[in-house]
XYZ file of C-alpha atoms in Angstrom:
711
model
C 24.481 -35.344 5.409
C 24.109 -37.112 2.050
C 23.354 -35.342 -1.231
C 19.641 -36.206 -1.329
C 19.144 -35.114 2.279
C 20.990 -31.850 1.621
C 18.881 -31.243 -1.471
C 15.741 -31.839 0.559
C 16.823 -29.306 3.177
C 17.600 -26.741 0.453
C 14.182 -27.151 -1.124
C 12.472 -27.072 2.269
C 14.190 -23.831 3.278
C 13.323 -22.138 -0.012
C 9.689 -23.240 0.180
C 9.464 -22.053 3.803
C 10.918 -18.667 2.854
C 8.474 -18.309 -0.047
C 5.436 -19.233 2.060
C 6.337 -16.877 4.922
C 6.880 -13.965 2.542
C 3.751 -14.700 0.551
C 1.762 -14.806 3.790
C 3.266 -11.496 4.915
C 2.680 -9.881 1.510
C -1.015 -10.751 1.719
C -1.564 -10.037 5.410
C 0.578 -7.019 6.306
C -1.177 -3.633 6.403
C -0.029 -0.837 4.125
C 3.174 0.654 5.498
C 4.410 4.227 5.593
C 6.650 4.373 2.506
C 4.793 1.910 0.291
C 2.526 4.510 -1.413
C 5.671 6.494 -2.294
C 7.369 3.656 -4.174
C 4.116 2.384 -5.682
C 3.346 5.912 -6.861
C 6.782 6.144 -8.449
C 6.180 2.818 -10.224
C 2.838 4.096 -11.546
C 4.481 7.309 -12.755
C 7.288 5.414 -14.477
C 4.754 3.070 -16.101
C 2.722 6.003 -17.434
C 5.868 7.662 -18.811
C 7.051 4.432 -20.457
C 3.642 3.812 -22.063
C 3.888 7.284 -23.572
C 7.306 6.418 -24.988
C 8.857 9.332 -23.105
C 12.246 7.859 -22.242
C 13.610 11.295 -21.435
C 10.858 11.501 -18.842
C 12.249 8.362 -17.181
C 15.666 10.003 -16.924
C 14.265 13.307 -15.662
C 11.554 11.900 -13.372
C 11.647 14.256 -10.370
C 10.064 12.016 -7.752
C 11.949 10.201 -4.970
C 15.392 11.034 -6.360
C 16.975 10.439 -2.959
C 16.975 6.732 -3.844
C 18.349 5.215 -7.062
C 15.759 4.109 -9.596
C 16.457 0.401 -10.092
C 14.126 -1.124 -7.473
C 11.310 1.253 -8.447
C 11.777 0.351 -12.116
C 11.480 -3.325 -11.185
C 8.131 -2.538 -9.535
C 7.250 -0.639 -12.704
C 7.316 -3.960 -14.527
C 4.372 -5.086 -12.394
C 2.491 -1.882 -13.185
C 3.089 -2.361 -16.924
C 1.876 -5.954 -16.819
C -1.344 -4.855 -15.097
C -2.127 -2.458 -17.956
C -5.365 -0.539 -17.442
C -5.908 -2.266 -14.088
C -2.852 -0.570 -12.593
C -3.635 1.623 -9.597
C -2.266 2.154 -6.101
C -3.861 -1.013 -4.741
C -3.164 -3.441 -7.590
C 0.402 -2.249 -8.061
C 0.931 -2.424 -4.287
C 0.028 -6.103 -4.363
C 2.134 -6.707 -7.482
C 5.120 -4.906 -5.940
C 4.776 -6.938 -2.748
C 4.780 -10.166 -4.714
C 7.859 -8.994 -6.631
C 9.553 -8.113 -3.323
C 8.635 -11.536 -1.904
C 10.123 -13.158 -5.012
C 13.458 -11.365 -4.583
C 13.391 -12.003 -0.829
C 13.016 -15.712 -1.545
C 15.753 -15.484 -4.186
C 18.097 -14.083 -1.530
C 17.435 -17.152 0.648
C 17.931 -19.487 -2.314
C 21.299 -17.893 -3.190
C 22.367 -18.057 0.442
C 21.313 -21.712 0.644
C 23.294 -22.759 -2.430
C 26.383 -20.740 -1.438
C 26.535 -21.112 2.358
C 24.231 -24.016 3.172
C 20.632 -24.498 4.254
C 21.236 -23.597 7.918
C 22.246 -19.978 7.263
C 19.498 -19.664 4.650
C 16.921 -21.090 7.049
C 17.880 -18.538 9.688
C 17.417 -15.714 7.183
C 14.117 -17.267 6.076
C 12.621 -16.956 9.591
C 14.183 -13.592 10.552
C 10.982 -11.614 11.145
C 12.249 -8.112 10.365
C 13.615 -9.444 7.079
C 10.313 -11.151 6.295
C 8.436 -7.899 6.838
C 10.583 -5.679 4.642
C 11.075 -8.263 1.891
C 7.311 -8.785 1.620
C 6.346 -5.124 1.362
C 6.751 -2.615 -1.454
C 9.949 -1.253 0.050
C 13.388 -1.086 -1.548
C 14.991 -3.829 0.576
C 14.362 -7.148 -1.184
C 16.222 -6.500 -4.448
C 19.466 -5.095 -2.932
C 19.417 -7.862 -0.306
C 19.334 -10.541 -3.024
C 22.024 -8.742 -5.020
C 24.223 -8.341 -1.930
C 23.973 -12.089 -1.309
C 24.879 -12.663 -4.968
C 27.935 -10.400 -4.627
C 29.341 -12.040 -1.496
C 28.578 -15.499 -2.913
C 30.587 -14.723 -6.040
C 33.531 -13.189 -4.143
C 33.453 -16.018 -1.609
C 33.677 -18.476 -4.494
C 36.519 -16.459 -6.011
C 38.425 -16.692 -2.713
C 38.394 -20.486 -2.522
C 41.833 -22.040 -3.105
C 40.852 -24.461 -5.902
C 38.086 -22.521 -7.578
C 37.738 -22.335 -11.343
C 37.004 -19.162 -13.313
C 38.248 -17.051 -10.390
C 38.407 -13.848 -12.380
C 34.875 -14.365 -13.736
C 33.554 -14.739 -10.201
C 35.288 -11.503 -9.250
C 33.625 -9.680 -12.145
C 30.225 -11.219 -11.318
C 30.586 -10.039 -7.718
C 31.407 -6.500 -8.856
C 28.409 -6.433 -11.203
C 26.086 -7.688 -8.447
C 27.449 -5.131 -6.008
C 26.945 -2.313 -8.495
C 23.343 -3.433 -9.043
C 22.767 -3.647 -5.273
C 23.989 -0.061 -4.958
C 21.670 0.995 -7.778
C 18.768 -0.588 -5.891
C 19.529 1.142 -2.575
C 22.712 2.992 -1.703
C 22.596 2.202 2.015
C 23.873 -1.299 1.218
C 26.954 0.191 -0.443
C 27.599 2.545 2.469
C 27.025 0.149 5.378
C 28.801 -2.864 3.879
C 31.581 -1.032 2.015
C 34.404 -1.933 4.474
C 33.352 -5.581 4.452
C 33.140 -5.705 0.664
C 36.650 -4.271 0.365
C 37.904 -6.866 2.853
C 36.138 -9.687 0.994
C 37.413 -8.531 -2.401
C 40.967 -8.282 -1.062
C 40.679 -11.826 0.326
C 39.584 -13.057 -3.098
C 42.471 -11.170 -4.738
C 44.874 -12.683 -2.215
C 43.679 -16.127 -3.275
C 44.249 -15.140 -6.906
C 47.754 -13.948 -6.088
C 48.519 -17.179 -4.233
C 47.371 -19.208 -7.239
C 49.976 -17.503 -9.470
C 53.155 -17.304 -7.361
C 55.388 -16.274 -10.277
C 53.302 -13.170 -11.076
C 54.195 -9.796 -9.651
C 51.557 -9.254 -6.959
C 52.745 -6.327 -4.877
C 50.577 -3.588 -3.477
C 50.403 -1.893 -6.886
C 48.883 -5.066 -8.330
C 46.344 -5.219 -5.489
C 45.453 -1.550 -5.938
C 45.051 -1.946 -9.701
C 42.893 -5.072 -9.441
C 40.743 -3.546 -6.688
C 40.349 -0.366 -8.755
C 39.174 -2.493 -11.686
C 36.477 -4.105 -9.540
C 35.381 -0.764 -8.068
C 35.275 0.816 -11.518
C 33.121 -2.008 -12.862
C 30.746 -1.711 -9.878
C 30.482 2.063 -10.375
C 29.859 1.636 -14.101
C 27.070 -0.869 -13.440
C 25.613 1.477 -10.805
C 25.520 4.328 -13.321
C 24.021 2.209 -16.100
C 21.306 0.842 -13.791
C 20.333 4.283 -12.467
C 18.789 6.334 -15.318
C 18.405 9.380 -13.073
C 22.132 10.134 -13.334
C 22.396 9.606 -17.078
C 22.001 13.359 -17.395
C 24.011 15.754 -15.216
C 25.373 12.944 -13.012
C 27.538 15.127 -10.777
C 24.757 17.625 -10.162
C 22.160 14.967 -9.408
C 24.429 12.927 -7.167
C 25.198 16.137 -5.312
C 21.489 16.842 -4.994
C 20.972 13.328 -3.618
C 23.652 13.913 -1.002
C 22.153 17.308 -0.213
C 18.739 15.754 0.290
C 20.029 13.295 2.874
C 21.960 16.018 4.662
C 18.766 18.045 4.986
C 16.608 14.983 5.686
C 18.619 14.074 8.781
C 17.340 17.315 10.326
C 13.860 17.143 8.796
C 10.491 16.944 10.490
C 10.043 13.178 9.997
C 13.337 12.312 11.662
C 12.756 14.819 14.452
C 9.210 13.537 15.034
C 10.459 9.935 15.335
C 12.987 11.063 17.966
C 14.855 7.753 17.964
C 17.898 7.642 20.291
C 21.382 7.198 18.856
C 21.396 3.546 19.922
C 18.104 2.680 18.146
C 19.794 0.370 15.580
C 20.854 -1.810 18.511
C 17.216 -2.064 19.559
C 16.188 -3.122 16.056
C 18.697 -6.005 15.985
C 18.371 -7.224 19.604
C 14.565 -7.316 19.586
C 11.877 -8.621 17.231
C 9.920 -5.416 16.453
C 8.006 -6.915 13.533
C 6.332 -9.413 15.880
C 5.238 -6.607 18.223
C 3.945 -4.508 15.324
C 2.089 -7.304 13.531
C 1.162 -10.139 15.912
C -1.600 -11.184 13.516
C 1.007 -11.871 10.823
C 3.932 -13.317 12.778
C 2.355 -16.265 14.534
C 5.708 -17.549 15.869
C 8.161 -15.994 18.347
C 10.688 -13.856 16.544
C 14.168 -15.438 16.636
C 15.822 -12.103 15.791
C 17.292 -11.292 19.258
C 18.636 -14.830 19.737
C 20.305 -14.718 16.341
C 22.037 -11.456 17.249
C 23.236 -12.960 20.552
C 24.613 -16.049 18.803
C 26.260 -13.799 16.181
C 28.146 -12.014 18.965
C 29.292 -15.405 20.273
C 30.514 -16.320 16.794
C 32.608 -13.165 16.249
C 35.934 -14.459 17.700
C 35.877 -17.669 15.664
C 35.046 -15.757 12.481
C 37.923 -13.324 13.076
C 40.385 -16.199 13.401
C 39.292 -17.555 9.988
C 40.737 -15.400 7.160
C 37.951 -16.576 4.820
C 35.259 -15.306 7.212
C 36.963 -12.255 8.709
C 34.960 -9.963 6.445
C 31.815 -10.934 8.410
C 33.286 -9.398 11.560
C 34.215 -6.269 9.607
C 30.710 -6.101 8.138
C 28.903 -6.553 11.447
C 31.067 -4.205 13.524
C 31.660 -1.436 10.971
C 28.070 -1.621 9.713
C 26.688 -1.297 13.224
C 28.980 1.671 13.914
C 27.824 3.364 10.699
C 24.160 2.854 11.632
C 24.803 4.219 15.134
C 26.471 7.288 13.643
C 23.878 7.911 10.917
C 21.113 10.211 12.287
C 18.299 8.410 10.424
C 17.298 5.298 12.379
C 14.506 3.649 10.358
C 14.076 -0.064 11.126
C 14.551 -1.238 7.539
C 18.166 -0.019 7.658
C 18.908 -2.902 10.044
C 18.497 -5.316 7.117
C 21.979 -4.315 5.981
C 23.264 -6.365 8.961
C 21.183 -9.531 8.663
C 23.515 -11.255 6.177
C 26.565 -11.183 8.485
C 24.341 -12.057 11.456
C 23.035 -15.305 9.970
C 26.438 -16.234 8.496
C 28.030 -15.728 11.925
C 25.311 -17.747 13.650
C 25.298 -20.785 11.342
C 28.666 -22.273 12.519
C 27.749 -21.642 16.162
C 24.460 -23.483 15.785
C 26.207 -26.194 13.790
C 28.617 -26.824 16.677
C 25.732 -26.850 19.172
C 23.780 -29.343 17.068
C 26.853 -31.575 16.695
C 27.457 -31.489 20.451
C 23.827 -32.395 21.198
C 23.892 -35.194 18.615
C 27.025 -36.673 20.176
C 25.429 -36.545 23.626
C 22.271 -38.157 22.314
C 24.198 -40.957 20.637
C 25.992 -41.653 23.905
C 23.050 -41.358 26.329
C 20.107 -42.183 24.060
C 17.926 -39.308 25.358
C 15.688 -39.115 22.327
C 14.617 -42.743 22.676
C 13.418 -42.088 26.230
C 12.023 -38.532 26.037
C 10.277 -38.460 22.669
C 7.422 -40.684 21.610
C 7.477 -42.341 18.227
C 3.896 -42.289 16.931
C 2.937 -44.664 14.142
C 3.036 -43.516 10.547
C -0.738 -43.180 10.218
C -0.717 -40.632 13.084
C 1.745 -38.470 11.179
C -0.369 -38.811 8.042
C -3.525 -37.792 9.943
C -1.729 -34.820 11.492
C -0.407 -33.730 8.100
C -3.903 -33.944 6.588
C -5.391 -31.901 9.457
C -2.722 -29.223 9.212
C -3.092 -29.141 5.426
C -6.867 -28.763 5.675
C -6.610 -25.900 8.184
C -3.902 -24.181 6.128
C -5.941 -24.539 2.924
C -9.096 -23.084 4.457
C -7.274 -20.227 6.142
C -5.090 -19.535 3.120
C -8.091 -19.503 0.779
C -9.896 -17.037 3.025
C -6.808 -14.820 3.180
C -6.426 -14.825 -0.600
C -10.120 -13.928 -1.018
C -9.801 -11.009 1.407
C -6.648 -9.789 -0.319
C -8.111 -10.014 -3.805
C -11.327 -8.398 -2.594
C -9.390 -5.434 -1.220
C -7.798 -4.638 -4.588
C -8.770 -1.157 -5.705
C -9.862 0.066 -2.259
C -8.339 2.852 -0.209
C -9.400 4.817 2.863
C -8.701 8.508 3.399
C -8.714 8.967 7.146
C -9.184 12.334 8.864
C -5.838 14.021 9.455
C -4.356 17.362 10.448
C -4.266 19.630 7.413
C -6.265 17.139 5.366
C -9.687 15.584 5.691
C -11.448 16.949 8.804
C -13.017 14.596 11.353
C -16.743 13.911 11.397
C -19.343 12.871 8.875
C -18.989 13.395 5.108
C -22.365 14.517 3.732
C -21.594 15.397 0.109
C -19.122 14.656 -2.681
C -18.719 16.504 -5.971
C -16.018 15.635 -8.552
C -15.034 18.864 -10.295
C -14.295 19.453 -13.947
C -10.623 20.203 -13.285
C -10.031 16.803 -11.643
C -10.345 17.911 -8.032
C -12.978 16.516 -5.669
C -15.073 18.711 -3.357
C -16.079 17.183 -0.031
C -18.850 18.471 2.202
C -18.034 17.734 5.818
C -19.212 18.409 9.349
C -16.934 21.429 9.671
C -16.859 22.918 6.197
C -15.945 22.437 2.562
C -12.759 20.550 1.711
C -11.307 20.300 -1.794
C -8.952 17.406 -2.562
C -6.378 17.740 -5.329
C -4.179 14.885 -6.536
C -0.430 15.522 -6.185
C 1.622 16.371 -9.260
C 4.152 13.718 -8.231
C 2.879 10.509 -6.686
C 5.243 10.577 -3.716
C 3.845 13.923 -2.569
C 0.721 14.045 -0.399
C -2.516 15.354 -1.919
C -3.261 19.038 -1.584
C -6.201 20.084 0.567
C -8.131 23.356 0.552
C -10.424 23.944 3.528
C -13.197 26.548 3.573
C -15.093 27.226 6.833
C -18.627 27.170 5.438
C -20.291 25.296 8.292
C -21.906 21.892 7.976
C -22.070 21.301 4.223
C -25.061 19.181 3.175
C -24.878 19.332 -0.628
C -22.557 20.315 -3.477
C -23.078 21.063 -7.179
C -20.987 22.582 -9.964
C -22.197 24.908 -12.724
C -20.488 27.327 -15.067
C -20.673 29.957 -12.331
C -18.577 27.866 -9.939
C -18.983 25.393 -7.100
C -22.156 25.702 -5.029
C -22.158 24.572 -1.387
C -25.327 24.284 0.692
C -24.674 24.408 4.436
C -26.433 25.204 7.681
C -25.214 28.801 7.173
C -26.729 29.225 3.732
C -25.831 28.800 0.065
C -22.276 29.719 -0.953
C -20.753 30.115 -4.400
C -17.055 29.191 -4.468
C -14.897 30.580 -7.263
C -11.159 30.569 -8.020
C -10.521 27.691 -5.677
C -10.806 29.425 -2.324
C -12.973 32.530 -2.709
C -16.653 32.344 -1.848
C -19.687 34.576 -1.545
C -23.019 33.793 0.097
C -25.853 33.496 -2.431
C -28.718 32.294 -0.254
C -31.926 33.283 -2.067
C -34.728 35.108 -0.234
C -37.782 33.365 -1.625
C -41.229 34.387 -0.479
C -39.731 36.771 2.039
C -37.991 33.981 4.002
C -34.528 35.140 5.052
C -33.589 32.072 7.134
C -34.110 29.612 4.321
C -32.289 26.286 4.834
C -30.954 24.741 1.626
C -30.759 21.004 2.277
C -30.026 19.555 -1.161
C -29.347 20.636 -4.742
C -28.625 19.283 -8.199
C -27.105 21.001 -11.253
C -28.559 20.406 -14.708
C -26.454 20.008 -17.810
C -27.591 23.456 -19.018
C -26.353 25.214 -15.857
C -29.731 25.258 -14.096
C -29.432 24.822 -10.324
C -32.292 23.052 -8.537
C -32.581 23.510 -4.779
C -34.408 21.662 -2.036
C -35.145 23.977 0.887
C -37.027 24.034 4.150
C -39.994 25.554 2.289
C -40.261 23.532 -0.901
C -37.974 23.888 -3.887
C -36.324 26.586 -5.936
C -34.515 26.902 -9.229
C -31.752 29.216 -10.398
C -31.781 29.773 -14.136
C -28.512 29.995 -16.086
C -28.984 33.769 -16.309
C -29.016 34.041 -12.493
C -32.773 34.463 -11.955
C -34.311 32.675 -8.968
C -37.742 31.109 -9.008
C -39.449 29.608 -5.949
C -41.166 26.239 -6.282
C -43.409 26.019 -3.199
C -45.288 23.059 -4.673
C -42.243 20.792 -4.216
C -42.925 18.217 -1.483
C -46.161 20.165 -0.899
C -44.213 23.074 0.547
C -42.381 21.050 3.188
C -38.726 20.203 3.679
C -37.125 18.873 0.490
C -34.399 16.337 1.257
C -33.587 14.973 -2.217
C -33.784 15.952 -5.900
C -33.448 13.781 -8.994
C -33.237 14.885 -12.627
C -34.974 12.877 -15.344
C -33.152 13.004 -18.714
C -36.618 13.266 -20.281
C -37.029 16.692 -18.673
C -38.878 16.081 -15.401
C -37.544 16.980 -11.938
C -38.304 14.876 -8.861
C -38.397 16.292 -5.333
C -38.456 14.107 -2.203
C -39.623 15.251 1.201
C -41.105 13.729 4.351
C -43.443 10.997 3.133
C -44.047 12.594 -0.250
C -42.449 12.651 -3.701
C -43.272 15.371 -6.235
C -42.737 15.213 -9.992
C -42.420 18.525 -11.837
C -42.390 19.008 -15.615
C -40.896 22.460 -16.353
C -42.060 22.434 -19.974
C -45.748 22.297 -18.954
C -45.579 23.498 -15.351
C -47.484 20.361 -14.224
C -46.965 18.927 -10.728
C -47.750 15.376 -9.607
C -47.471 14.244 -5.967
C -47.123 10.726 -4.557
C -47.765 9.830 -0.928
C -49.050 6.827 1.004
C -52.420 6.966 -0.718
C -50.662 6.602 -4.072
C -48.590 3.603 -3.013
C -45.523 5.497 -1.937
C -44.791 5.478 1.810
C -44.528 7.587 4.900
C -40.768 7.821 5.477
C -38.434 10.673 4.578
C -36.667 10.588 1.215
C -32.871 10.635 1.309
C -32.014 10.298 -2.403
C -33.682 10.157 -5.821
C -32.115 8.714 -8.964
C -33.486 8.330 -12.503
C -31.450 5.641 -14.235
C -30.594 5.229 -17.921
C -33.755 3.157 -18.465
C -35.986 5.881 -17.058
C -36.692 3.956 -13.824
C -37.028 6.261 -10.807
C -35.290 5.003 -7.669
C -36.257 6.623 -4.381
C -34.270 5.917 -1.202
C -36.201 6.239 2.045
C -35.116 6.517 5.657
C -36.812 3.424 7.018
C -38.992 1.827 4.349
C -36.391 0.579 1.885
C -35.918 1.415 -1.780
C -38.806 2.314 -4.072
C -38.998 1.947 -7.870
C -41.348 3.899 -10.161
C -41.733 2.432 -13.650
C -44.190 5.051 -14.832
C -47.347 3.296 -13.619
C -46.808 1.980 -10.107
C -44.412 1.841 -7.152
C -42.490 -1.346 -6.336
C -40.642 -1.735 -3.046
C -37.358 -3.467 -2.231
C -37.072 -4.171 1.482
C -35.634 -6.613 3.969
C -38.974 -8.452 3.888
C -38.542 -9.529 0.260
C -34.830 -10.232 0.861
C -33.627 -7.630 -1.585
C -31.846 -5.399 0.961
C -29.973 -5.958 4.242
C -31.453 -2.784 5.785
C -34.329 -0.381 5.083
C -32.630 2.919 5.933
C -31.210 3.882 2.523
C -28.881 6.864 2.668
C -27.551 7.480 -0.857
C -27.800 6.342 -4.499
C -25.559 6.490 -7.557
C -25.578 5.153 -11.123
C -22.221 4.677 -12.856
C -21.530 5.158 -16.557
C -21.853 1.398 -17.074
C -25.408 1.466 -15.695
C -24.544 -0.157 -12.362
C -26.574 1.033 -9.372
C -24.766 1.701 -6.081
C -26.682 1.938 -2.814
C -25.627 3.023 0.664
C -27.629 1.905 3.695
C -27.454 2.349 7.466
C -27.621 -0.404 10.057
C -30.677 -0.206 12.305
C -30.137 0.699 15.972
C -26.334 0.676 15.724
C -23.429 2.352 13.954
C -22.153 1.238 10.579
C -23.790 0.499 7.286
C -23.876 -1.398 4.028
C -22.608 -0.743 0.522
C -24.400 -2.555 -2.299
C -24.234 -2.675 -6.069
C -26.849 -3.890 -8.569
C -26.065 -4.738 -12.185
C -29.673 -5.244 -13.222
C -29.725 -8.918 -12.235
C -27.722 -9.470 -9.059
C -27.203 -7.563 -5.839
C -23.749 -7.578 -4.254
C -23.162 -6.638 -0.636
C -19.600 -5.378 -0.035
C -18.496 -6.642 3.367
C -15.251 -5.943 5.254
C -14.352 -9.631 5.097
C -14.345 -9.774 1.282
C -13.595 -6.202 0.189
C -11.846 -3.006 1.245
C -15.100 -1.454 2.472
C -14.792 -0.762 6.204
C -18.449 -1.233 7.126
C -19.034 2.443 7.962
C -22.358 4.097 7.110
C -22.227 5.579 3.577
C -23.712 9.071 3.292
C -22.582 10.173 -0.187
C -21.422 8.539 -3.433
C -19.688 10.006 -6.485
C -17.466 8.908 -9.396
C -14.571 11.086 -10.575
C -12.897 11.386 -13.974
C -10.581 8.453 -13.246
C -13.554 6.134 -12.640
C -12.812 6.106 -8.926
C -15.860 5.661 -6.711
C -15.796 8.032 -3.723
C -17.772 6.999 -0.629
C -18.356 9.582 2.078
C -19.053 7.933 5.428
C -20.318 8.963 8.826
C -17.357 7.698 10.843
C -14.487 6.529 8.598
C -13.784 9.543 6.427
C -13.752 8.835 2.697
C -13.345 5.420 1.083
C -12.367 5.111 -2.574
C -12.723 2.194 -4.953
C -11.322 1.898 -8.457
C -14.230 0.772 -10.619
C -13.631 -1.987 -13.121
C -11.537 -4.202 -10.790
């Protein structure tokens, strides 16, 4: 192979590795540990912006792993600035991981040839974990750098031998600071490789005294340098290093018997399954569109073990593969990403085997001329046409994938789970003044609280109040209207029923409510409206919706209160006590009212269950429907105006499940679809914005969806 051909293969392998990892970074779903490491990156970024360098050293989250890889992801969070959140930093961290995963292939290609690098480029389990926000890509690249440097130091005629030894020690220390499993699994092999390099150094200076004391001293120098680099690259142990390293060891001792490991219930031989199968292809067939070569590479690596053992320069690969596999079999934690500690020796063992096979086939072909008979040789224009077709398909598909990925930035879904969000519809959302979010569900009230440390799950408080239709917060506490009555929740988890008895009705159903800025609580009931004054006095408002069921209330900053019922809207001015009603005769409509909103311009928006969205400008009603192509559906379920003046609308699909989420900036309507955003297409029932400018969307079937506004 001439120099230009070799250079072409090197470039081709690196480009292939980059494309496969970029594809996986964009297409893979969010994995189990990614929110943990992304959360740590966000926490580190916040601490660094505050200039609290002691906080970086004392950061309590995820101390079981060294900090280096998470600090690298922190760089992405810092570059994003105010746009940094779980979704944007997840994408940034994945791109950073893909970059280091590609760097590992590039280093392998330059040090060991394009064949070994190409095998690592298409190893599907490696693609998966070096394209996700895990801790694997950086230590993998650094491990390749370490063995490349020590391999170079072990060559008979190498220059700067001692420098290569030091570079290998520095890279190995950094790899350990990125993830310690690489130091543990590959430690015997690294000692063997370093000793081989030292043996080459001793051979190059035959007059020097190179007994076992010399070997021990030189090896101790390399180990000391690696440990020093590990300590410098891991800020967590800059203070109380012995105590914190002991705590790290204690964590893993306890973790091996923890609930996560016990729930997985992997057998002792599970690492063998990870390396002799292609699990990533089975998990993500939509991402890995080619058969996984992983099991065949492991088989060929086993074939290559005897030849590698006979070669003193490659004997460390046998030590790495065998001792590393034994360590993984012994270690009680069997997560699939741990198998990546074995992929370097696997591909380096396979490359000579494949090389011999290719040489044998080439010799046979030159003798028998099989390729001339069996394979057609199409003209050049056919290859050009095929390349153009493949390029066109790849461009269209890649563009669509990028649009979907970019559209999903800022979105997250909170699915129902045991101990968390209950199953069923979400009818109401109320961000609270202390940063928590109250959620009215099918089975009661749930209060979500963000974790103190990002790696921890959120805290949930569940109160069995029945089917909660509406929520509001005043100085007295959190009010919850349910099919059991009106409850006042105080001190987080204590509640008392406060259902008013208005007009002698004891079975009054409170269907909706809104809190005024002065602490006034306005209710919509089965018999008109009601108001609770800040001093606790109740006043019935039987005129609301002409005494019928009130389904929605809207507050006008000018002082009026709007009540929506079945085919009627009532406007009440408390200052004068004047009521005004609108029904079909007044240009309104005959459908039930699901939501009322008075925007910052004083326009009244009324959502109806079947006739679209109505606007009142003070003189007449104007309708937005499917007929005038303003809306995709006419069953409008919820309304919200953000601080920027943007209108958000939830709608239900007719005659089927699912719904629409729309926004209106005063000029243009946008329909958020699953194909170009993170919205799932479920029917929205409630909308709210919390203190962090996160839009909360309560749905009928998909739990709660959140979206970071301002993306």
